[in-house]
Amino acid sequence: MTATANDLDWWRNAVVYQVYIRSFADGNGDGTGDLAGLRGKLDHIARLGVDAIWINPWYPSPLADGGYDVADYRAINPMFGDTAQAEALIAEAHRRGIRVLLDIVPNHHSDEHAWFRQALAAGPGSPERDRYVFRDGRGPDGARPPNNWESMFGGPAWERVPDGQWYLHLFDVKQPDVNWDNAEVRADFEQTLRFWFDRGVDGFRIDVANAMVKQPGLPDVVPGVNDVQDGGHPYLDREGVHEVYRSWRAIGDSYDPPKVFVAEAWVPDPERLARYLRPDELQTAFSFNFLTAAWLADDLRRNIDDALAENAAVGAPATWVLSNHDVCRHPSRLSRKPETGRGWNLDDVLDLPADPELGLRRARAATLLMLALPGTAYLYQGEEFGLPEVEDIPAERLDDPTWELSGHTERGRDGCRVPLPWAAEEPAFGFSAGAAAEPWLPQPDVFARHAADVQEAAPDSVLHLYRDALAIRRAHPALGGGELTWQDSPEGTLALSRISDGGEGGFTALVNVSSAPVSLPEDAEVLLASGSLTPRDELPADTTVWLRH
Ligand code: GLC
């Protein structure tokens, strides 16, 4: 792609579409998504009007954690394709003006990575073991784990190997943490960045970007003392991680145009999160507090303001997201009276009564709110079809390691990873090409209503709403860079106006998070609404309208 001056900071105001490759489209009929499937659907992505795609890990992997257990960072999982196909895909996306971001997983490898096999074979005290976090256990015979750290998926974060040592895995037992104090580890990740940058990739999403660096001595987590991410936690948001990103930024900046990073860092304090975005570190980081905000005007506004203010202090844009492959899809989350402040995973809300119609209405409204905000927005595949979370996948089909590691108490994240429906009348809703194997996760009947062809045919569908919103976002001068100003609006509603850097205005989004209709401002022309207005031209509850005035 040739760069113009404007291209250089495309990431400040982009819309990025997340491709969970395993579930996007299956080109070879084996029931699993792949590169051929993705390539065949690039038209769909281009027609949506996004600026870039982010592809979840596509590397060789035993898929113990959906590919976040990487066995080889510089190759393609044969299940998905090969490196030549990846290069062709990148080129084809670029031809359509779509940039390509990959996913890098720097906190851990797969236990099937060559280095981990070497570490097991080489034994205690070896340089091979020093690439990971091996320790002796506690107690007289070392039978107790080295400390009290727990896996994010449940249970202890340590696994014992036959010679008696233990290795750290903050995630699944098949995801050994690497040692970021080891120079070879650092150099190897830098080589991976260059490998993909040299093949035209435009940037990376960084997986658990706040976890890699551990406190020397690996002390116990002391509940109530250092269970907050304030720099004192033994493995979350430690100071040392910033040095890693300064070196990565220098690598990215050595390319023309420079490469871009987005951090997946669940750091709750926006001021601490913004530290990842200082001018010599990463360009962007997901503002997850927006995703987890309650569906209440005050909570939404506070979280938007905090992210914008803290990021502005370091000169960085905000990055908004409502759904991804780790959280309950937003129509299902919002179907559950989230004003009660429950969590964002299916397991946090499953016991609450759900109203799917209400959830979808709110989801459409939430999306128009997100797309009206300054900064970058990420969309997750299938949200443009209004897909709900699949909440009743049979237990024997669940694949997320959370299910096993929680002792079958948490169903985990499979419900947002179900293969996409492309054609309502075809087997597997058109997910696979030709006569195909069953999809790797079962699709519910309700997917028929959300299939791409059904959405295409219905003018008031979620798909058309997304396309219309992205077209307006692209064309309206006030929706480029620039600022947000809040206008006075009735209780329980939000009214935000946008003014471009060049001073162009004329755009207001009104979001009705209350339970009653509100009138529109006088002299306002409706550009787009997430749902129908009332017969008296008022904005109903749980609806957003974009106005020109
Ligand atoms: C991130 C990924 C998630 C994965 C975890 C461990 O949170 O988004 O899917 O399980 O990291 O790599």
Tab-separated table of N, CA, C and O in Angstrom, residues 210 215 222 224-239 242 266-269 271-273 275-276:
chain	number	residue	atom	x	y	z
A	210	ASN	N	-0.662	-6.762	29.495
A	210	ASN	CA	-0.258	-6.262	30.807
A	210	ASN	C	0.284	-7.356	31.721
A	210	ASN	O	0.444	-7.143	32.914
A	215	GLN	N	7.225	-10.159	38.956
A	215	GLN	CA	8.066	-9.618	40.029
A	215	GLN	C	9.154	-10.637	40.374
A	215	GLN	O	8.852	-11.818	40.586
A	222	VAL	N	-1.054	-11.208	47.704
A	222	VAL	CA	-1.650	-11.040	49.031
A	222	VAL	C	-2.998	-10.361	48.852
A	222	VAL	O	-3.056	-9.177	48.507
A	224	GLY	N	-6.162	-8.240	49.057
A	224	GLY	CA	-6.409	-7.010	49.800
A	224	GLY	C	-5.210	-6.090	49.812
A	224	GLY	O	-5.326	-4.912	50.109
A	225	VAL	N	-4.029	-6.595	49.514
A	225	VAL	CA	-2.835	-5.744	49.513
A	225	VAL	C	-2.415	-5.476	48.073
A	225	VAL	O	-2.432	-4.353	47.604
A	226	ASN	N	-2.055	-6.522	47.334
A	226	ASN	CA	-1.607	-6.259	45.959
A	226	ASN	C	-2.470	-6.969	44.930
A	226	ASN	O	-1.988	-7.433	43.919
A	227	ASP	N	-3.768	-7.034	45.196
A	227	ASP	CA	-4.639	-7.577	44.159
A	227	ASP	C	-5.215	-6.463	43.282
A	227	ASP	O	-6.106	-6.673	42.477
A	228	VAL	N	-4.694	-5.268	43.439
A	228	VAL	CA	-5.089	-4.161	42.572
A	228	VAL	C	-3.949	-3.953	41.579
A	228	VAL	O	-2.787	-4.166	41.914
A	229	GLN	N	-4.277	-3.540	40.368
A	229	GLN	CA	-3.221	-3.269	39.392
A	229	GLN	C	-2.752	-1.824	39.569
A	229	GLN	O	-3.269	-0.915	38.948
A	230	ASP	N	-1.771	-1.643	40.459
A	230	ASP	CA	-1.256	-0.303	40.679
A	230	ASP	C	0.261	-0.294	40.557
A	230	ASP	O	0.939	0.557	41.109
A	231	GLY	N	0.786	-1.297	39.880
A	231	GLY	CA	2.236	-1.400	39.743
A	231	GLY	C	2.838	-2.343	40.778
A	231	GLY	O	3.974	-2.786	40.634
A	232	GLY	N	2.078	-2.666	41.830
A	232	GLY	CA	2.614	-3.513	42.891
A	232	GLY	C	2.171	-4.963	42.791
A	232	GLY	O	2.576	-5.800	43.587
A	233	HIS	N	1.329	-5.251	41.825
A	233	HIS	CA	0.872	-6.638	41.656
A	233	HIS	C	2.036	-7.477	41.120
A	233	HIS	O	2.809	-7.000	40.291
A	234	PRO	N	2.163	-8.731	41.599
A	234	PRO	CA	3.346	-9.506	41.173
A	234	PRO	C	3.387	-9.895	39.685
A	234	PRO	O	4.454	-10.223	39.179
A	235	TYR	N	2.259	-9.870	38.988
A	235	TYR	CA	2.366	-10.200	37.554
A	235	TYR	C	1.452	-9.393	36.637
A	235	TYR	O	1.444	-9.629	35.427
A	236	LEU	N	0.709	-8.433	37.162
A	236	LEU	CA	-0.153	-7.635	36.282
A	236	LEU	C	0.296	-6.178	36.277
A	236	LEU	O	0.535	-5.593	37.348
A	237	ASP	N	0.401	-5.610	35.083
A	237	ASP	CA	0.667	-4.182	34.913
A	237	ASP	C	1.939	-3.733	35.636
A	237	ASP	O	1.957	-2.708	36.306
A	238	ARG	N	2.991	-4.498	35.478
A	238	ARG	CA	4.255	-4.117	36.117
A	238	ARG	C	5.030	-3.140	35.225
A	238	ARG	O	4.914	-3.156	34.002
A	239	GLU	N	5.851	-2.339	35.871
A	239	GLU	CA	6.571	-1.275	35.169
A	239	GLU	C	7.403	-1.811	33.988
A	239	GLU	O	7.479	-1.194	32.924
A	242	HIS	N	6.626	-1.764	30.067
A	242	HIS	CA	6.699	-0.575	29.201
A	242	HIS	C	7.989	-0.545	28.380
A	242	HIS	O	8.010	-0.055	27.255
A	266	TRP	N	-6.465	-5.589	30.235
A	266	TRP	CA	-7.616	-5.337	31.110
A	266	TRP	C	-7.086	-4.639	32.366
A	266	TRP	O	-7.020	-5.226	33.447
A	267	VAL	N	-6.699	-3.375	32.206
A	267	VAL	CA	-6.203	-2.552	33.312
A	267	VAL	C	-7.346	-1.613	33.670
A	267	VAL	O	-7.683	-0.734	32.879
A	268	PRO	N	-7.979	-1.807	34.833
A	268	PRO	CA	-9.222	-1.063	35.087
A	268	PRO	C	-9.043	0.450	35.229
A	268	PRO	O	-9.945	1.205	34.891
A	269	ASP	N	-7.890	0.892	35.733
A	269	ASP	CA	-7.712	2.331	35.962
A	269	ASP	C	-7.282	2.994	34.651
A	269	ASP	O	-6.202	2.716	34.133
A	271	GLU	N	-6.112	5.790	33.912
A	271	GLU	CA	-4.847	6.529	33.944
A	271	GLU	C	-3.678	5.548	33.781
A	271	GLU	O	-2.725	5.810	33.053
A	272	ARG	N	-3.787	4.384	34.407
A	272	ARG	CA	-2.711	3.381	34.260
A	272	ARG	C	-2.713	2.781	32.855
A	272	ARG	O	-1.666	2.483	32.299
A	273	LEU	N	-3.912	2.624	32.299
A	273	LEU	CA	-3.983	2.085	30.934
A	273	LEU	C	-3.310	3.046	29.950
A	273	LEU	O	-2.590	2.632	29.036
A	275	ARG	N	-0.845	4.788	30.312
A	275	ARG	CA	0.621	4.721	30.359
A	275	ARG	C	1.177	3.825	29.235
A	275	ARG	O	2.316	3.962	28.842
A	276	TYR	N	0.327	2.905	28.737
A	276	TYR	CA	0.768	2.068	27.605
A	276	TYR	C	0.799	2.861	26.314
A	276	TYR	O	1.305	2.387	25.295
